[in-house]
Each structure stands twice: as structure tokens, then as C-alpha cells.
GROMACS .gro file of C-alpha atoms in nm:
model
  161
    1GLY     CA    1   0.026   0.019   0.013
    2ALA     CA    2   0.117   0.354  -0.006
    3PRO     CA    3   0.336   0.476   0.301
    4LYS     CA    4   0.203   0.659   0.592
    5PHE     CA    5   0.374   0.962   0.652
    6GLY     CA    6   0.310   1.174   1.009
    7PRO     CA    7   0.185   1.550   1.002
    8ASN     CA    8   0.558   1.654   1.089
    9ALA     CA    9   0.689   1.512   0.699
   10ILE     CA   10   0.395   1.651   0.513
   11GLN     CA   11   0.427   1.998   0.692
   12ALA     CA   12   0.805   1.957   0.626
   13ALA     CA   13   0.802   1.868   0.297
   14GLN     CA   14   0.545   2.125   0.177
   15GLU     CA   15   0.744   2.413   0.393
   16ILE     CA   16   1.019   2.280   0.199
   17GLN     CA   17   0.846   2.309  -0.145
   18LYS     CA   18   0.751   2.670  -0.041
   19SER     CA   19   1.077   2.781   0.064
   20LYS     CA   20   1.286   2.612  -0.239
   21LEU     CA   21   1.511   2.506   0.023
   22SER     CA   22   1.771   2.203  -0.064
   23MET     CA   23   1.720   1.898   0.061
   24TRP     CA   24   2.066   1.778   0.058
   25GLY     CA   25   2.147   1.730   0.435
   26SER     CA   26   1.869   1.851   0.616
   27GLY     CA   27   1.864   1.599   0.873
   28ARG     CA   28   1.697   1.303   1.071
   29ILE     CA   29   1.364   1.304   0.864
   30PHE     CA   30   1.520   1.318   0.531
   31ASP     CA   31   1.389   0.994   0.383
   32GLU     CA   32   1.036   1.081   0.534
   33ILE     CA   33   0.985   1.455   0.400
   34VAL     CA   34   1.146   1.323   0.028
   35LEU     CA   35   0.899   1.047   0.040
   36ALA     CA   36   0.596   1.239   0.172
   37MET     CA   37   0.711   1.478  -0.131
   38LEU     CA   38   0.741   1.263  -0.412
   39ALA     CA   39   0.409   1.093  -0.314
   40ARG     CA   40   0.240   1.448  -0.364
   41GLY     CA   41   0.397   1.474  -0.694
   42ILE     CA   42   0.654   1.753  -0.593
   43GLU     CA   43   1.015   1.711  -0.677
   44PRO     CA   44   1.269   1.788  -0.426
   45HIS     CA   45   1.543   2.052  -0.507
   46GLU     CA   46   1.831   1.894  -0.698
   47PRO     CA   47   2.204   2.015  -0.568
   48PRO     CA   48   2.445   2.100  -0.814
   49VAL     CA   49   2.680   1.791  -0.914
   50LYS     CA   50   3.067   1.884  -0.877
   51PRO     CA   51   3.299   1.650  -1.099
   52GLY     CA   52   3.486   1.377  -0.861
   53ASP     CA   53   3.289   1.452  -0.531
   54ASP     CA   54   3.197   1.185  -0.339
   55LYS     CA   55   2.837   1.392  -0.233
   56SER     CA   56   2.786   1.440  -0.628
   57LEU     CA   57   2.788   1.053  -0.660
   58LEU     CA   58   2.568   1.005  -0.348
   59GLN     CA   59   2.333   1.267  -0.518
   60ALA     CA   60   2.325   1.103  -0.835
   61ALA     CA   61   2.289   0.748  -0.666
   62ILE     CA   62   1.949   0.947  -0.476
   63TYR     CA   63   1.819   1.090  -0.785
   64GLY     CA   64   1.888   0.837  -1.052
   65HIS     CA   65   2.100   1.017  -1.251
   66ALA     CA   66   2.312   0.711  -1.406
   67ASP     CA   67   2.412   0.926  -1.686
   68ARG     CA   68   2.664   1.126  -1.454
   69ILE     CA   69   2.795   0.838  -1.249
   70PRO     CA   70   3.077   0.708  -1.487
   71ALA     CA   71   3.214   1.102  -1.551
   72LEU     CA   72   3.189   1.120  -1.151
   73LEU     CA   73   3.378   0.763  -1.075
   74GLU     CA   74   3.635   0.860  -1.339
   75ALA     CA   75   3.691   1.172  -1.162
   76GLY     CA   76   3.782   1.049  -0.876
   77ALA     CA   77   3.428   0.976  -0.675
   78ASN     CA   78   3.457   0.688  -0.439
   79VAL     CA   79   3.234   0.429  -0.559
   80ASN     CA   80   3.182   0.308  -0.211
   81ALA     CA   81   3.075   0.687  -0.103
   82GLN     CA   82   2.891   0.696   0.225
   83SER     CA   83   2.641   0.940   0.352
   84LYS     CA   84   2.624   0.967   0.717
   85ASP     CA   85   2.365   0.622   0.677
   86ARG     CA   86   2.364   0.514   0.345
   87SER     CA   87   2.630   0.408   0.037
   88ALA     CA   88   2.550   0.512  -0.319
   89LEU     CA   89   2.473   0.184  -0.410
   90VAL     CA   90   2.239   0.148  -0.135
   91TRP     CA   91   2.054   0.461  -0.243
   92ALA     CA   92   2.004   0.358  -0.561
   93ALA     CA   93   1.881   0.076  -0.514
   94PHE     CA   94   1.629   0.211  -0.217
   95TRP     CA   95   1.504   0.428  -0.457
   96GLY     CA   96   1.512   0.155  -0.721
   97HIS     CA   97   1.680   0.352  -0.997
   98THR     CA   98   1.823   0.066  -1.196
   99GLY     CA   99   2.068   0.250  -1.473
  100ALA     CA  100   2.245   0.394  -1.162
  101VAL     CA  101   2.250   0.113  -0.988
  102LYS     CA  102   2.386  -0.080  -1.289
  103MET     CA  103   2.640   0.182  -1.333
  104LEU     CA  104   2.738   0.177  -0.949
  105LEU     CA  105   2.797  -0.231  -0.993
  106ASP     CA  106   3.007  -0.134  -1.307
  107GLY     CA  107   3.211   0.056  -1.118
  108GLY     CA  108   3.268  -0.204  -0.855
  109ALA     CA  109   3.021  -0.072  -0.583
  110ASN     CA  110   3.008  -0.335  -0.265
  111THR     CA  111   2.716  -0.477  -0.296
  112GLU     CA  112   2.765  -0.612   0.105
  113LEU     CA  113   2.759  -0.263   0.248
  114ARG     CA  114   2.490  -0.179   0.521
  115ASP     CA  115   2.328   0.124   0.600
  116ALA     CA  116   2.272   0.239   0.955
  117THR     CA  117   2.007   0.008   1.016
  118GLY     CA  118   2.191  -0.317   0.923
  119ASN     CA  119   2.083  -0.358   0.573
  120THR     CA  120   2.220  -0.386   0.250
  121ALA     CA  121   2.118  -0.237  -0.130
  122LEU     CA  122   1.968  -0.593  -0.206
  123PHE     CA  123   1.734  -0.579   0.134
  124TRP     CA  124   1.617  -0.269   0.038
  125ALA     CA  125   1.557  -0.346  -0.299
  126ASN     CA  126   1.356  -0.649  -0.196
  127GLN     CA  127   1.178  -0.479   0.018
  128LEU     CA  128   1.053  -0.222  -0.149
  129GLY     CA  129   0.932  -0.422  -0.453
  130HIS     CA  130   1.229  -0.328  -0.695
  131LYS     CA  131   1.269  -0.655  -0.832
  132GLU     CA  132   1.501  -0.586  -1.162
  133VAL     CA  133   1.760  -0.389  -0.911
  134ALA     CA  134   1.715  -0.675  -0.690
  135ASP     CA  135   1.822  -0.943  -0.960
  136LEU     CA  136   2.086  -0.690  -1.100
  137ILE     CA  137   2.242  -0.659  -0.752
  138LYS     CA  138   2.182  -1.053  -0.701
  139GLU     CA  139   2.327  -1.139  -1.038
  140GLU     CA  140   2.647  -0.893  -1.000
  141ALA     CA  141   2.729  -1.044  -0.622
  142LYS     CA  142   2.725  -1.408  -0.777
  143ARG     CA  143   2.915  -1.311  -1.049
  144ARG     CA  144   3.163  -1.163  -0.812
  145ARG     CA  145   3.199  -1.485  -0.607
  146THR     CA  146   3.249  -1.719  -0.927
  147ALA     CA  147   3.526  -1.502  -1.044
  148GLN     CA  148   3.692  -1.519  -0.659
  149ARG     CA  149   3.643  -1.933  -0.636
  150ASP     CA  150   3.800  -1.920  -1.024
  151SER     CA  151   4.059  -1.695  -0.884
  152SER     CA  152   4.158  -1.881  -0.601
  153ALA     CA  153   4.147  -2.198  -0.759
  154GLN     CA  154   4.391  -2.094  -1.006
  155ALA     CA  155   4.611  -1.949  -0.742
  156GLU     CA  156   4.579  -2.318  -0.569
  157SER     CA  157   4.649  -2.505  -0.917
  158ARG     CA  158   4.979  -2.286  -0.979
  159ARG     CA  159   5.087  -2.363  -0.584
  160ALA     CA  160   5.053  -2.730  -0.668
  161ARG     CA  161   5.283  -2.749  -0.944
   0.00000   0.00000   0.00000
């Protein structure tokens, strides 16, 4: 069903929309405010993107700007950058941004990083019904495990010779 929001989140979302304040770093009720705004068709203000900046990578993940992610990574942004509570991959998976998740995985994002509540990107994708995102993460995690096993087996084989 539709998410439930407290009156504080709805009022805050309305106030933010009226004053056009930036959503970035708005504190403890960030998720609830953004969800309340999106549920009402209100787009949160998107802060500017700076090349190679971890905060910009997090913003690209949150807003689903998959096209920005490769350039940010190439310019030096950390693919496993974290805000105070979530990594870029967890944010992209949380919001169901398939393209952003793919770009982060292609850039080597760690699928096992956990947010402040102890949950991974895969957990959030499953929990919020983002099947395509969940499938991407599962497939990449499986591919990495297989590659690691193959690499270990090759190293073992070389030692045995």
C-alpha cells in the first residue's frame, strides 16, 4: 500500500517546497520528507553536481542520474561513498534506480555494504519491490563470488605445480 507519513513530514515537505530549500543534508527526517514530497508529485530540489565529488556521486545515486555516475567515478569519486547513513548503491537501490545501480555495480560498488540500520542494497530493493534492481545486485554478487572462486582455484593450481 501507500506509505504513511506523519503530519510533521507532510508539513515539512510543504514548507520545503514553498521555500525551495535544498533537500541535501536536511537531517533526521530526510527520507520521510522526500517520500512525502514524491507521493504528492513534488520534486525535491536537486543540488548541483561537482565532478569527482563523493557527495555528487551520492546525489546522482539518490536522484537516479545514471548518466552522471561514470564521469564522477572517472573524476575520482569513491564508488563506495557513504552519506552519514547509506552508501551510493544502497541509496540507488532504495529508490529503485536501475540505471544508477548498474553504473555503480559496473564501477565496482560493494554489494555487501550496510546502512545505519544494518541493511544492504539488496535488502532495500527486495523490501521496496524493485525486482529489476534486486536481480541486478544478486547477479553481480554471484558473478563476483564465482570470479573469486575461480581466481582462488587458479592460484591453488599454480601452487600445486
